[in-house]
XYZ file of C-alpha atoms in Angstrom:
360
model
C 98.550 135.724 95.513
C 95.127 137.320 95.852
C 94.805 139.799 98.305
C 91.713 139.396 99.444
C 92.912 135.499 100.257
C 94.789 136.021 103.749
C 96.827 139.151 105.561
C 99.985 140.333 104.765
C 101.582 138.045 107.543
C 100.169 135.216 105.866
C 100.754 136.002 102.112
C 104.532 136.077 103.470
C 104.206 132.948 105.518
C 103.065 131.103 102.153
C 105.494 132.575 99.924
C 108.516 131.608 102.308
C 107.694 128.552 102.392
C 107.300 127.907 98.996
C 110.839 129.844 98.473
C 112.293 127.595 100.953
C 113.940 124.934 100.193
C 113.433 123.118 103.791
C 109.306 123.469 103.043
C 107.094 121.959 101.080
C 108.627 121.401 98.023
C 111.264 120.424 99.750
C 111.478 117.673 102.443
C 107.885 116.951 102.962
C 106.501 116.233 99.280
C 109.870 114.871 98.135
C 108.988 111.165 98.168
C 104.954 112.747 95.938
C 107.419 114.133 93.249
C 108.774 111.089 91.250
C 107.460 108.283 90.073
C 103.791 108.700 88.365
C 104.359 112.522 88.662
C 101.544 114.232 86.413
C 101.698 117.226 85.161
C 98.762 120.041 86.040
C 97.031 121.459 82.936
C 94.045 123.522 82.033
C 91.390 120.601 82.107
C 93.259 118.407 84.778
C 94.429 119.944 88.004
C 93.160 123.231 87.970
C 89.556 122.551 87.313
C 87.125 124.755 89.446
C 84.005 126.797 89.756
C 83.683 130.221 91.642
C 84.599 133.414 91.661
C 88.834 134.221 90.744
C 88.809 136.749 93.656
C 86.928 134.476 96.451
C 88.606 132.205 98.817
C 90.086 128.748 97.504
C 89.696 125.698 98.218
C 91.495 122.414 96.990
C 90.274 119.222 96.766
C 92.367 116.445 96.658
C 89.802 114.152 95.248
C 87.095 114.178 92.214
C 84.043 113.168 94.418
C 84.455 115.833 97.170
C 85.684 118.281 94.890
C 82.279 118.107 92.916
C 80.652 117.847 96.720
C 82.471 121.173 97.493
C 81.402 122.612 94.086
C 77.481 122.259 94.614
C 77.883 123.538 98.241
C 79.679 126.524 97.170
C 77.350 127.717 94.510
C 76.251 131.124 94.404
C 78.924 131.827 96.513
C 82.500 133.109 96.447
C 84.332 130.354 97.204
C 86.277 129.028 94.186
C 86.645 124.759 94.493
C 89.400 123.207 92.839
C 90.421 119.361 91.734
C 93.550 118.427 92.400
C 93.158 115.585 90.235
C 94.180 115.784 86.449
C 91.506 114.846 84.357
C 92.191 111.339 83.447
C 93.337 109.865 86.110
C 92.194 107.419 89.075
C 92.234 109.774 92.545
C 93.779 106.695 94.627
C 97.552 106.007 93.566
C 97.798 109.069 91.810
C 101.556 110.919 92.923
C 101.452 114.710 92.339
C 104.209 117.201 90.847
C 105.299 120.294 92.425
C 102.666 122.619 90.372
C 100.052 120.944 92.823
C 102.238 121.396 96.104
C 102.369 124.673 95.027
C 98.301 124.807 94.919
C 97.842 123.165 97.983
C 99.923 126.119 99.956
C 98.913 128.871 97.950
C 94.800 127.527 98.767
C 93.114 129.309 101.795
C 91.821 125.260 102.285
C 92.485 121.523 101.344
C 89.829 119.047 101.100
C 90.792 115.697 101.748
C 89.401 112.158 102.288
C 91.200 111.530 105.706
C 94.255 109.846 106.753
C 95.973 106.841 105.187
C 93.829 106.781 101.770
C 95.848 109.394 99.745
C 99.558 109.467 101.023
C 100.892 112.410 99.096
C 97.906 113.770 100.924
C 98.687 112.653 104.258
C 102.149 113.974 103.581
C 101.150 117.180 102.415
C 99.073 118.017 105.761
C 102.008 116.659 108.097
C 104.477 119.435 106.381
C 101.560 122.216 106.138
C 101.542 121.261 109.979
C 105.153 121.431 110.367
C 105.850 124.345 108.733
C 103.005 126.534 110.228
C 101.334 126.775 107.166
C 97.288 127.727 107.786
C 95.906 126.453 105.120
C 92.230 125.229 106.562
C 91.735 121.441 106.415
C 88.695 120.213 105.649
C 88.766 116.143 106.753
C 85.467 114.755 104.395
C 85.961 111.424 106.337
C 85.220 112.682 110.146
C 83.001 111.048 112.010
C 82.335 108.030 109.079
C 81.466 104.607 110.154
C 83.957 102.646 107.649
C 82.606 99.360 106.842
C 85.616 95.967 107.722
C 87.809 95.020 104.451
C 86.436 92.039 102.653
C 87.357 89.087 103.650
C 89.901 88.656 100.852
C 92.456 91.020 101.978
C 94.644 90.779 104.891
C 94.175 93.780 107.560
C 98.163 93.604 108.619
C 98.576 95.027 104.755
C 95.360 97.080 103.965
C 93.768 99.407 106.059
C 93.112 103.518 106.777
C 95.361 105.346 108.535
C 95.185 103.831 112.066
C 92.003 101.894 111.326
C 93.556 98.733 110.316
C 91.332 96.436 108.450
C 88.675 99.319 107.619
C 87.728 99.665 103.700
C 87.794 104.016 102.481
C 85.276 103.942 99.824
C 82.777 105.013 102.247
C 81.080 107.774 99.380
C 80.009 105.294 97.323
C 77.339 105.048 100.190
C 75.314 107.697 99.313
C 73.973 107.796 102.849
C 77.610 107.929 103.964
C 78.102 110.655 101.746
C 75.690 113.349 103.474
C 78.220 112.829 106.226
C 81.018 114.419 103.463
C 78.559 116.897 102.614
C 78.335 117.941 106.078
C 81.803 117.704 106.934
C 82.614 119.782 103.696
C 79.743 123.068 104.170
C 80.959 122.993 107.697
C 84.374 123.656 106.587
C 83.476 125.603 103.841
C 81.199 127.704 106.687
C 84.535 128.571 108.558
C 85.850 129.292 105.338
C 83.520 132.012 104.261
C 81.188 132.622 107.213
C 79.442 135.543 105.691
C 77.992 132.917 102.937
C 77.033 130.776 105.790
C 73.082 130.829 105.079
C 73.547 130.081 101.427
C 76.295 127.283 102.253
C 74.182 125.351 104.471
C 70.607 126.002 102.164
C 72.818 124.728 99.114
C 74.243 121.858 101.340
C 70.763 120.615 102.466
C 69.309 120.663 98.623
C 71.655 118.508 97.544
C 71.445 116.292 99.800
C 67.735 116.140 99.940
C 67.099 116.128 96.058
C 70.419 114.708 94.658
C 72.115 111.795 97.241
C 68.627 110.758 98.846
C 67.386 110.478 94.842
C 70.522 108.674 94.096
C 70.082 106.361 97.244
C 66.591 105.663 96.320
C 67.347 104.613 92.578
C 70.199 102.046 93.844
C 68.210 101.168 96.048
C 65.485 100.244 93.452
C 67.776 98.526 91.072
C 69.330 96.117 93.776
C 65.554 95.035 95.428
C 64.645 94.792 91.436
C 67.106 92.000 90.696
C 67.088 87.858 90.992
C 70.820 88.119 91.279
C 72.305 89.218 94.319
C 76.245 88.954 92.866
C 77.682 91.050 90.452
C 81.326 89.798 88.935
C 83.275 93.412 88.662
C 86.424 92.790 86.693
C 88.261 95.316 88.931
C 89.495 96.409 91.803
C 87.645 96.116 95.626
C 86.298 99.676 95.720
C 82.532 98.795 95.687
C 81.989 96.923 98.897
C 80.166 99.510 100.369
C 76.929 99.631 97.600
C 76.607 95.979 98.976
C 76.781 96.532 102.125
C 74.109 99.501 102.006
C 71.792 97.579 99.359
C 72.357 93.917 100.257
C 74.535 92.762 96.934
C 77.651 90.696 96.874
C 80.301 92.450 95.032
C 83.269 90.004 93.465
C 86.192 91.961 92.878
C 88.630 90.473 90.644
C 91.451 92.598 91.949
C 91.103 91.977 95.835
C 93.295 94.686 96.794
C 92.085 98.058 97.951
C 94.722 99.151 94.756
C 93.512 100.521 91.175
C 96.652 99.375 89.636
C 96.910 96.238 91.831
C 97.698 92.478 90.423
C 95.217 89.765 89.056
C 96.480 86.565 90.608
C 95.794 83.171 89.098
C 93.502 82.433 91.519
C 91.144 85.154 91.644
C 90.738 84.344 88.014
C 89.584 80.942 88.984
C 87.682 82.088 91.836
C 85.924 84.394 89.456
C 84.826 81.834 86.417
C 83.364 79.862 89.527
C 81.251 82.842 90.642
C 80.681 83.397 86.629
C 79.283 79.733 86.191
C 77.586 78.927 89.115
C 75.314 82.089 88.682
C 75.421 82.190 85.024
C 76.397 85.885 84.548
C 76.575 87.240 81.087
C 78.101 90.475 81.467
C 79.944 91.964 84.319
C 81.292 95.197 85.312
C 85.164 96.814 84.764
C 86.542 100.404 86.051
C 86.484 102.561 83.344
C 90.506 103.892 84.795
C 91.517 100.273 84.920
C 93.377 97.036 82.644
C 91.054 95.831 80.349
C 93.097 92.292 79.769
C 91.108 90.750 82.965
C 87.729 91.466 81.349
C 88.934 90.110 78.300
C 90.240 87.334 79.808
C 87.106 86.455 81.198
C 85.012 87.025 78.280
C 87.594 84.588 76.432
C 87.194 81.652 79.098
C 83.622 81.649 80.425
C 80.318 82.237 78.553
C 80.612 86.235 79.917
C 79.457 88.477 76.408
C 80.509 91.500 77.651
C 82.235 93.990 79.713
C 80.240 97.501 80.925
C 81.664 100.543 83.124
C 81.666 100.950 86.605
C 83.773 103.769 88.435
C 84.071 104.360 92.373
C 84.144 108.366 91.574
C 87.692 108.779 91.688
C 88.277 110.736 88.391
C 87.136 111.862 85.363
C 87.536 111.719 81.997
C 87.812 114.869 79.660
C 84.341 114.197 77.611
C 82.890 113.926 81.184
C 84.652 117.439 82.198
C 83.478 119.130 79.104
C 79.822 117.819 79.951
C 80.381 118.957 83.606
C 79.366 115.557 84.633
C 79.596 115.166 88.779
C 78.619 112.484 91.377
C 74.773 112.686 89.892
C 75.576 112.242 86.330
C 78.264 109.641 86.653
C 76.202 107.346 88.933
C 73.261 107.675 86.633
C 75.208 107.353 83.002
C 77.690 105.261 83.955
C 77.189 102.881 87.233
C 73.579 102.153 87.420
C 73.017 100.940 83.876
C 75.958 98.963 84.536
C 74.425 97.387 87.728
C 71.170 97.215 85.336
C 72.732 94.495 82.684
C 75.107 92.903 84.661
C 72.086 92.091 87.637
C 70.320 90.635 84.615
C 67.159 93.391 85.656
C 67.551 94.733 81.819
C 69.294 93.630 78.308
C 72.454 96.108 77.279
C 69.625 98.093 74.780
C 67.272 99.107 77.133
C 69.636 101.039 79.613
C 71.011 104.612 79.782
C 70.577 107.013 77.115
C 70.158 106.458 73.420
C 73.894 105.012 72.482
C 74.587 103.915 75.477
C 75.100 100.253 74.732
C 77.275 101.007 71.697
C 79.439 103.214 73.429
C 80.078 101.063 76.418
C 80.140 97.572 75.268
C 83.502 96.262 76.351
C 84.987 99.674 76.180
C 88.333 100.919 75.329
């Protein structure tokens, strides 16, 4: 453990309680360690940025880790992703070489109660056991939007907030909130870097998320349409709700992996017809079958990429794409074609069409 991360008292509290077999890795993570256990490797898990003898600080999803990352620059602090590359950030079940991470950090960023349940479980044994990592809630004080109307509140819901939908960062307005609740933690992390926290925190926001905000913005008041048919699941009800768009989803749970009922297919082909959509959108970390399915049944052409932020994959890492370059490469050429605004050829780079046309 690095020195210069804790005292003495604490480097011992850590390593006892990684040692111990009533810690940890022990009780409070053993439900996170089976199932879709993945293992941590040198572009999943352990991504970061920062200095290898500044304080650490975990993120337990891709969106606030890459937050963190542009807060913390010319700093110190060293920001982690949980996450292996890959891999959707909701559903996701860690192995023990991320327990380890989270206890061994000086603090974990995390999205708030109920959304993450390894998570949730990994704070209620940190708590237990005494353990100081910092934790760094991205959520507090976030107005969550109601679930659609398609899923039932007794079964859905955040934490104690029954009925509420998490996606809130898709909101980029919602997302200065993260920002703030991340440099504040990140502040009481490394106070001496306080000025150049808060000066990186504010840039950002000003020149990145309000840009971002502006160019949804201008795609959405752009279009005829005000539905888009997303062959995936409900994670972007909050870019209608800030910009005034109907989003279908055809998987109406708040689940990546969740199931495509007969129904919803129905429902969908309906929405397809009656506002004769061409193309429509599918999560680049989820089935293809439903888009296919679609395309095979109504007069859809195509499928293009959408992703809530909630991973990465490795040709993205290597290009050190982040919140910025996904929603401008990936999600708002989408919204482009499938709104009907342009044709498949004249969005995104050079390529782009080829490369995302009903996508493997």
């Amino acid at each position: 453990m690095n020195p210069e991360r804790g005292s003495a008292v604490d480097a011992v509290s850590r390593r006892s309680v990684l040692a111990g077999t009533g810690g940890l890795l022990g009780a409070g993570l053993a439900g996170c360690l089976g199932g879709a256990a993945s293992e941590s490797d040198d572009d999943g898990g352990a991504r970061g940025t920062g200095s290898e003898d500044g304080p650490v600080a975990v993120a337990s999803f891709f969106s606030f880790f890459d937050f963190a990352r542009n807060v913390a620059e010319d700093t110190p602090v060293r920001i982690e992703n949980l996450v292996p590359t890959g891999l959707h950030g909701h559903g996701w079940e860690p192995n023990s070489s991320v327990t380890r991470d989270i206890i061994e950090a000086d603090a974990f960023i995390h999205v708030g109660p109920g959304f993450q349940p390894w998570a949730d479980r990994a704070i209620q044994t940190l708590e237990d056991d005494g353990v100081d990592t910092q934790l760094i809630d991205s959520r507090a004080g976030v107005e969550l939007v109601d679930l659609a109307a398609s899923l039932d509140p007794e079964e859905e819901g955040v934490g104690q907030q029954r009925g509420k939908d998490p996606h809130f960062w898709l909101d980029p307005r919602r997302a200065k909130t993260a920002i703030d609740n991340i440099t504040d933690g990140l502040v009481e992390l490394a106070p001496e870097h306080e000025a150049t926290l808060r000066d990186n925190a504010e840039t950002y926001k000003t020149e990145t998320i309000d840009r971002i905000d502006r160019d949804y913005r201008a795609i959405f008041d752009a279009a005829d349409r005000d539905v888009v048919q997303l062959a995936a699941h409900n994670a972007f009800q909050y870019i209608g709700v800030r910009y005034g768009v109907q989003m279908r989803p055809l998987v109406t749970n708040l689940a990546a992996s969740g199931d495509v009922a007969p129904e919803d297919i129905t429902q969908a082909k309906q929405v397809i017809e009656e506002n004769d959509i061409r193309y429509i959108a599918n999560g680049v970390f989820e089935a293809r079958r439903p888009a296919v399915q679609l395309m095979e049944e109504t007069q859809v052409e195509a499928y293009y990429p959408v992703t809530p932020y909630a991973g990465v994959r490795e040709d993205w890492v290597e290009e050190e794409w982040g919140y910025e370059e996904i929603a401008y490469n990936v999600n708002m050429p989408t919204f482009e074609v499938v709104l009907g605004n342009k044709s498949p050829d004249e969005v995104g780079p050079d390529g782009w069409d080829d490369e995302w046309r009903n996508f493997e």
